[in-house]
Amino acid sequence: MLLHIAAAVTFSLLGALQFVPGFRRRHRAWMKRGYPIGQGAGRQAVLLSTWALAVGPTTELSRAVLMGASWTLNLLVAEWLIRRRHPAATTASRPTTPAAAG
């Protein structure tokens, strides 16, 4: 268990360095997809324990669905973060037209 904790902490710290702005835009997008897959176990723990508290023990099917749902949820959030537009970045990169300036 100690090895698992040490590996998870190392993954979390070193993985976060992959989001430094100096890395090519495509690399950061793929890391934003890969990182949540690696962190899927944390979301699984939350969903499975919430299920156990609310409903009771999981069946084989409900456990499989909840585990898949945790990865899916992580990836959906990652895609949203990748595709969202930053208002400041969007307005700064737009060319100014004379009609828009007046």
Tab-separated table of N, CA and C in Angstrom:
chain	number	residue	atom	x	y	z
A	1	MET	N	0.825	-1.188	0.000
A	1	MET	CA	0.000	0.000	0.000
A	1	MET	C	0.872	1.257	0.000
A	2	LEU	N	1.964	1.228	0.707
A	2	LEU	CA	2.866	2.375	0.750
A	2	LEU	C	3.445	2.660	-0.635
A	3	LEU	N	3.767	1.605	-1.370
A	3	LEU	CA	4.289	1.776	-2.729
A	3	LEU	C	3.233	2.431	-3.624
A	4	HIS	N	1.989	2.017	-3.463
A	4	HIS	CA	0.907	2.600	-4.252
A	4	HIS	C	0.750	4.089	-3.959
A	5	ILE	N	0.811	4.466	-2.700
A	5	ILE	CA	0.687	5.878	-2.311
A	5	ILE	C	1.856	6.687	-2.864
A	6	ALA	N	3.064	6.142	-2.749
A	6	ALA	CA	4.251	6.840	-3.261
A	6	ALA	C	4.165	7.021	-4.778
A	7	ALA	N	3.707	5.987	-5.482
A	7	ALA	CA	3.581	6.075	-6.936
A	7	ALA	C	2.503	7.082	-7.327
A	8	ALA	N	1.391	7.111	-6.603
A	8	ALA	CA	0.308	8.051	-6.907
A	8	ALA	C	0.745	9.492	-6.683
A	9	VAL	N	1.486	9.735	-5.609
A	9	VAL	CA	1.980	11.088	-5.334
A	9	VAL	C	2.969	11.511	-6.410
A	10	THR	N	3.882	10.614	-6.787
A	10	THR	CA	4.857	10.915	-7.836
A	10	THR	C	4.143	11.212	-9.156
A	11	PHE	N	3.168	10.378	-9.524
A	11	PHE	CA	2.399	10.589	-10.754
A	11	PHE	C	1.693	11.942	-10.721
A	12	SER	N	1.093	12.268	-9.592
A	12	SER	CA	0.360	13.530	-9.473
A	12	SER	C	1.276	14.737	-9.617
A	13	LEU	N	2.423	14.684	-8.964
A	13	LEU	CA	3.344	15.827	-9.015
A	13	LEU	C	4.019	15.964	-10.370
A	14	LEU	N	4.560	14.870	-10.898
A	14	LEU	CA	5.245	14.946	-12.188
A	14	LEU	C	4.255	15.150	-13.334
A	15	GLY	N	3.069	14.568	-13.208
A	15	GLY	CA	2.054	14.743	-14.240
A	15	GLY	C	1.621	16.186	-14.367
A	16	ALA	N	1.552	16.881	-13.246
A	16	ALA	CA	1.148	18.287	-13.269
A	16	ALA	C	2.144	19.143	-14.042
A	17	LEU	N	3.405	18.755	-14.062
A	17	LEU	CA	4.420	19.511	-14.803
A	17	LEU	C	4.189	19.464	-16.308
A	18	GLN	N	3.412	18.500	-16.774
A	18	GLN	CA	3.144	18.374	-18.205
A	18	GLN	C	2.240	19.488	-18.725
A	19	PHE	N	1.653	20.267	-17.831
A	19	PHE	CA	0.746	21.325	-18.248
A	19	PHE	C	1.421	22.685	-18.318
A	20	VAL	N	2.725	22.732	-18.150
A	20	VAL	CA	3.467	23.987	-18.220
A	20	VAL	C	3.260	24.589	-19.607
A	21	PRO	N	2.971	25.887	-19.699
A	21	PRO	CA	2.676	26.515	-20.988
A	21	PRO	C	3.767	26.346	-22.045
A	22	GLY	N	4.995	26.077	-21.697
A	22	GLY	CA	6.069	25.916	-22.658
A	22	GLY	C	5.934	24.680	-23.520
A	23	PHE	N	5.167	23.688	-23.201
A	23	PHE	CA	4.977	22.484	-23.981
A	23	PHE	C	3.982	22.757	-25.053
A	24	ARG	N	4.315	22.188	-26.438
A	24	ARG	CA	3.532	22.333	-27.607
A	24	ARG	C	2.180	22.051	-27.234
A	25	ARG	N	0.942	23.049	-27.866
A	25	ARG	CA	-0.484	23.064	-27.470
A	25	ARG	C	-1.077	21.659	-27.566
A	26	ARG	N	-0.716	20.934	-28.553
A	26	ARG	CA	-1.237	19.579	-28.765
A	26	ARG	C	-0.805	18.635	-27.643
A	27	HIS	N	0.442	18.792	-27.186
A	27	HIS	CA	0.951	17.952	-26.091
A	27	HIS	C	0.121	18.179	-24.826
A	28	ARG	N	-0.133	19.427	-24.517
A	28	ARG	CA	-0.936	19.727	-23.321
A	28	ARG	C	-2.344	19.155	-23.439
A	29	ALA	N	-2.933	19.208	-24.632
A	29	ALA	CA	-4.280	18.662	-24.827
A	29	ALA	C	-4.279	17.150	-24.586
A	30	TRP	N	-3.264	16.451	-25.099
A	30	TRP	CA	-3.216	15.006	-24.884
A	30	TRP	C	-2.927	14.673	-23.426
A	31	MET	N	-2.141	15.503	-22.787
A	31	MET	CA	-1.891	15.270	-21.357
A	31	MET	C	-3.156	15.519	-20.549
A	32	LYS	N	-3.961	16.501	-20.974
A	32	LYS	CA	-5.226	16.748	-20.271
A	32	LYS	C	-6.192	15.584	-20.456
A	33	ARG	N	-5.997	14.795	-21.484
A	33	ARG	CA	-6.817	13.593	-21.663
A	33	ARG	C	-6.226	12.418	-20.893
A	34	GLY	N	-4.918	12.284	-20.908
A	34	GLY	CA	-4.262	11.140	-20.268
A	34	GLY	C	-4.240	11.227	-18.752
A	35	TYR	N	-4.065	12.404	-18.234
A	35	TYR	CA	-3.982	12.600	-16.783
A	35	TYR	C	-5.258	12.144	-16.071
A	36	PRO	N	-6.455	12.487	-16.561
A	36	PRO	CA	-7.668	12.011	-15.890
A	36	PRO	C	-7.845	10.496	-15.950
A	37	ILE	N	-7.318	9.867	-16.991
A	37	ILE	CA	-7.383	8.410	-17.047
A	37	ILE	C	-6.538	7.829	-15.921
A	38	GLY	N	-5.352	8.389	-15.725
A	38	GLY	CA	-4.485	7.927	-14.642
A	38	GLY	C	-5.062	8.210	-13.267
A	39	GLN	N	-5.845	9.277	-13.160
A	39	GLN	CA	-6.456	9.645	-11.889
A	39	GLN	C	-7.848	9.028	-11.730
A	40	GLY	N	-8.238	8.167	-12.644
A	40	GLY	CA	-9.575	7.568	-12.607
A	40	GLY	C	-9.880	6.815	-11.330
A	41	ALA	N	-8.880	6.238	-10.705
A	41	ALA	CA	-9.116	5.465	-9.481
A	41	ALA	C	-9.669	6.348	-8.358
A	42	GLY	N	-9.252	7.587	-8.304
A	42	GLY	CA	-9.775	8.499	-7.288
A	42	GLY	C	-11.263	8.754	-7.486
A	43	ARG	N	-11.667	8.990	-8.741
A	43	ARG	CA	-13.087	9.204	-9.042
A	43	ARG	C	-13.868	7.920	-8.773
A	44	GLN	N	-13.264	6.762	-9.090
A	44	GLN	CA	-13.940	5.490	-8.822
A	44	GLN	C	-14.197	5.316	-7.330
A	45	ALA	N	-13.219	5.658	-6.522
A	45	ALA	CA	-13.393	5.532	-5.071
A	45	ALA	C	-14.547	6.398	-4.586
A	46	VAL	N	-14.654	7.611	-5.119
A	46	VAL	CA	-15.734	8.511	-4.712
A	46	VAL	C	-17.090	7.957	-5.159
A	47	LEU	N	-17.187	7.546	-6.426
A	47	LEU	CA	-18.470	7.046	-6.920
A	47	LEU	C	-18.884	5.739	-6.243
A	48	LEU	N	-17.931	4.817	-6.082
A	48	LEU	CA	-18.270	3.533	-5.464
A	48	LEU	C	-18.659	3.694	-3.993
A	49	SER	N	-17.959	4.562	-3.261
A	49	SER	CA	-18.336	4.747	-1.852
A	49	SER	C	-19.663	5.484	-1.719
A	50	THR	N	-19.908	6.447	-2.619
A	50	THR	CA	-21.199	7.134	-2.594
A	50	THR	C	-22.329	6.143	-2.878
A	51	TRP	N	-22.124	5.284	-3.862
A	51	TRP	CA	-23.108	4.253	-4.186
A	51	TRP	C	-23.343	3.343	-2.980
A	52	ALA	N	-22.253	2.899	-2.357
A	52	ALA	CA	-22.373	1.992	-1.211
A	52	ALA	C	-23.146	2.640	-0.062
A	53	LEU	N	-22.917	3.921	0.170
A	53	LEU	CA	-23.639	4.617	1.236
A	53	LEU	C	-25.112	4.830	0.892
A	54	ALA	N	-25.388	5.131	-0.373
A	54	ALA	CA	-26.755	5.451	-0.777
A	54	ALA	C	-27.597	4.213	-1.088
A	55	VAL	N	-26.997	3.212	-1.726
A	55	VAL	CA	-27.759	2.070	-2.232
A	55	VAL	C	-27.409	0.766	-1.516
A	56	GLY	N	-26.148	0.612	-1.174
A	56	GLY	CA	-25.686	-0.642	-0.581
A	56	GLY	C	-24.583	-1.232	-1.435
A	57	PRO	N	-24.233	-2.494	-1.184
A	57	PRO	CA	-23.145	-3.121	-1.930
A	57	PRO	C	-23.410	-3.151	-3.439
A	58	THR	N	-22.345	-3.079	-4.204
A	58	THR	CA	-22.474	-3.100	-5.662
A	58	THR	C	-22.589	-4.535	-6.156
A	59	THR	N	-23.246	-4.669	-7.297
A	59	THR	CA	-23.242	-5.941	-8.009
A	59	THR	C	-22.103	-5.870	-9.016
A	60	GLU	N	-21.853	-6.956	-9.698
A	60	GLU	CA	-20.786	-6.951	-10.708
A	60	GLU	C	-21.090	-5.927	-11.806
A	61	LEU	N	-22.352	-5.865	-12.220
A	61	LEU	CA	-22.746	-4.924	-13.273
A	61	LEU	C	-22.668	-3.479	-12.797
A	62	SER	N	-23.229	-3.187	-11.622
A	62	SER	CA	-23.207	-1.798	-11.151
A	62	SER	C	-21.775	-1.327	-10.897
A	63	ARG	N	-20.927	-2.209	-10.419
A	63	ARG	CA	-19.517	-1.849	-10.200
A	63	ARG	C	-18.840	-1.519	-11.526
A	64	ALA	N	-19.078	-2.332	-12.543
A	64	ALA	CA	-18.480	-2.085	-13.863
A	64	ALA	C	-18.991	-0.770	-14.455
A	65	VAL	N	-20.283	-0.514	-14.317
A	65	VAL	CA	-20.866	0.723	-14.853
A	65	VAL	C	-20.295	1.934	-14.119
A	66	LEU	N	-20.199	1.861	-12.803
A	66	LEU	CA	-19.663	2.985	-12.027
A	66	LEU	C	-18.196	3.239	-12.348
A	67	MET	N	-17.425	2.178	-12.531
A	67	MET	CA	-16.003	2.360	-12.876
A	67	MET	C	-15.859	2.995	-14.253
A	68	GLY	N	-16.661	2.528	-15.211
A	68	GLY	CA	-16.639	3.142	-16.542
A	68	GLY	C	-17.125	4.581	-16.517
A	69	ALA	N	-18.146	4.838	-15.696
A	69	ALA	CA	-18.682	6.194	-15.587
A	69	ALA	C	-17.655	7.153	-15.010
A	70	SER	N	-16.827	6.680	-14.100
A	70	SER	CA	-15.816	7.568	-13.506
A	70	SER	C	-14.789	7.991	-14.553
A	71	TRP	N	-14.328	7.063	-15.386
A	71	TRP	CA	-13.389	7.437	-16.446
A	71	TRP	C	-14.065	8.356	-17.462
A	72	THR	N	-15.303	8.033	-17.802
A	72	THR	CA	-16.031	8.857	-18.762
A	72	THR	C	-16.201	10.275	-18.234
A	73	LEU	N	-16.586	10.400	-16.979
A	73	LEU	CA	-16.755	11.721	-16.375
A	73	LEU	C	-15.442	12.499	-16.376
A	74	ASN	N	-14.354	11.835	-16.007
A	74	ASN	CA	-13.044	12.499	-16.023
A	74	ASN	C	-12.689	12.984	-17.428
A	75	LEU	N	-12.931	12.147	-18.439
A	75	LEU	CA	-12.593	12.533	-19.811
A	75	LEU	C	-13.507	13.639	-20.337
A	76	LEU	N	-14.782	13.624	-19.950
A	76	LEU	CA	-15.678	14.700	-20.368
A	76	LEU	C	-15.240	16.042	-19.800
A	77	VAL	N	-14.846	16.053	-18.551
A	77	VAL	CA	-14.360	17.295	-17.948
A	77	VAL	C	-13.075	17.742	-18.643
A	78	ALA	N	-12.185	16.793	-18.943
A	78	ALA	CA	-10.935	17.141	-19.642
A	78	ALA	C	-11.226	17.741	-21.013
A	79	GLU	N	-12.129	17.140	-21.782
A	79	GLU	CA	-12.479	17.672	-23.097
A	79	GLU	C	-13.093	19.060	-22.984
A	80	TRP	N	-13.932	19.259	-21.967
A	80	TRP	CA	-14.517	20.580	-21.770
A	80	TRP	C	-13.411	21.604	-21.498
A	81	LEU	N	-12.444	21.238	-20.658
A	81	LEU	CA	-11.342	22.160	-20.362
A	81	LEU	C	-10.500	22.457	-21.597
A	82	ILE	N	-10.301	21.458	-22.437
A	82	ILE	CA	-9.500	21.643	-23.657
A	82	ILE	C	-10.227	22.557	-24.640
A	83	ARG	N	-11.524	22.366	-24.797
A	83	ARG	CA	-12.279	23.075	-25.837
A	83	ARG	C	-12.897	24.397	-25.411
A	84	ARG	N	-12.921	24.682	-24.119
A	84	ARG	CA	-13.535	25.941	-23.689
A	84	ARG	C	-12.720	27.118	-24.201
A	85	ARG	N	-13.381	28.189	-24.398
A	85	ARG	CA	-12.702	29.391	-24.889
A	85	ARG	C	-12.407	30.309	-23.715
A	86	HIS	N	-11.221	30.865	-23.733
A	86	HIS	CA	-10.842	31.836	-22.715
A	86	HIS	C	-11.191	33.215	-23.246
A	87	PRO	N	-12.084	33.937	-22.594
A	87	PRO	CA	-12.515	35.247	-23.107
A	87	PRO	C	-11.369	36.214	-23.353
A	88	ALA	N	-10.406	36.283	-22.457
A	88	ALA	CA	-9.293	37.224	-22.625
A	88	ALA	C	-8.429	36.832	-23.813
A	89	ALA	N	-8.182	35.548	-23.982
A	89	ALA	CA	-7.346	35.084	-25.097
A	89	ALA	C	-8.067	35.275	-26.425
A	90	THR	N	-9.362	35.074	-26.459
A	90	THR	CA	-10.116	35.199	-27.702
A	90	THR	C	-10.186	36.647	-28.157
A	91	THR	N	-10.461	37.566	-27.253
A	91	THR	CA	-10.560	38.973	-27.653
A	91	THR	C	-9.195	39.543	-27.992
A	92	ALA	N	-8.154	39.092	-27.335
A	92	ALA	CA	-6.810	39.602	-27.615
A	92	ALA	C	-6.311	39.141	-28.969
A	93	SER	N	-6.772	37.979	-29.445
A	93	SER	CA	-6.266	37.464	-30.708
A	93	SER	C	-7.091	37.912	-31.913
A	94	ARG	N	-8.240	38.545	-31.688
A	94	ARG	CA	-9.067	39.024	-32.791
A	94	ARG	C	-8.493	40.300	-33.375
A	95	PRO	N	-8.466	40.401	-34.709
A	95	PRO	CA	-8.015	41.655	-35.315
A	95	PRO	C	-9.074	42.727	-35.107
A	96	THR	N	-8.620	43.925	-34.889
A	96	THR	CA	-9.538	45.045	-34.689
A	96	THR	C	-9.895	45.638	-36.043
A	97	THR	N	-11.193	45.781	-36.290
A	97	THR	CA	-11.662	46.387	-37.529
A	97	THR	C	-12.119	47.805	-37.234
A	98	PRO	N	-12.069	48.683	-38.197
A	98	PRO	CA	-12.500	50.062	-37.948
A	98	PRO	C	-13.932	50.142	-37.458
A	99	ALA	N	-14.818	49.294	-37.950
A	99	ALA	CA	-16.230	49.320	-37.531
A	99	ALA	C	-16.350	48.905	-36.058
A	100	ALA	N	-15.545	47.936	-35.644
A	100	ALA	CA	-15.606	47.459	-34.263
A	100	ALA	C	-14.968	48.451	-33.302
A	101	ALA	N	-14.014	49.237	-33.789
A	101	ALA	CA	-13.319	50.192	-32.925
A	101	ALA	C	-14.172	51.404	-32.632
A	102	GLY	N	-15.089	51.781	-33.504
A	102	GLY	CA	-15.876	52.996	-33.323
A	102	GLY	C	-17.133	52.720	-32.645
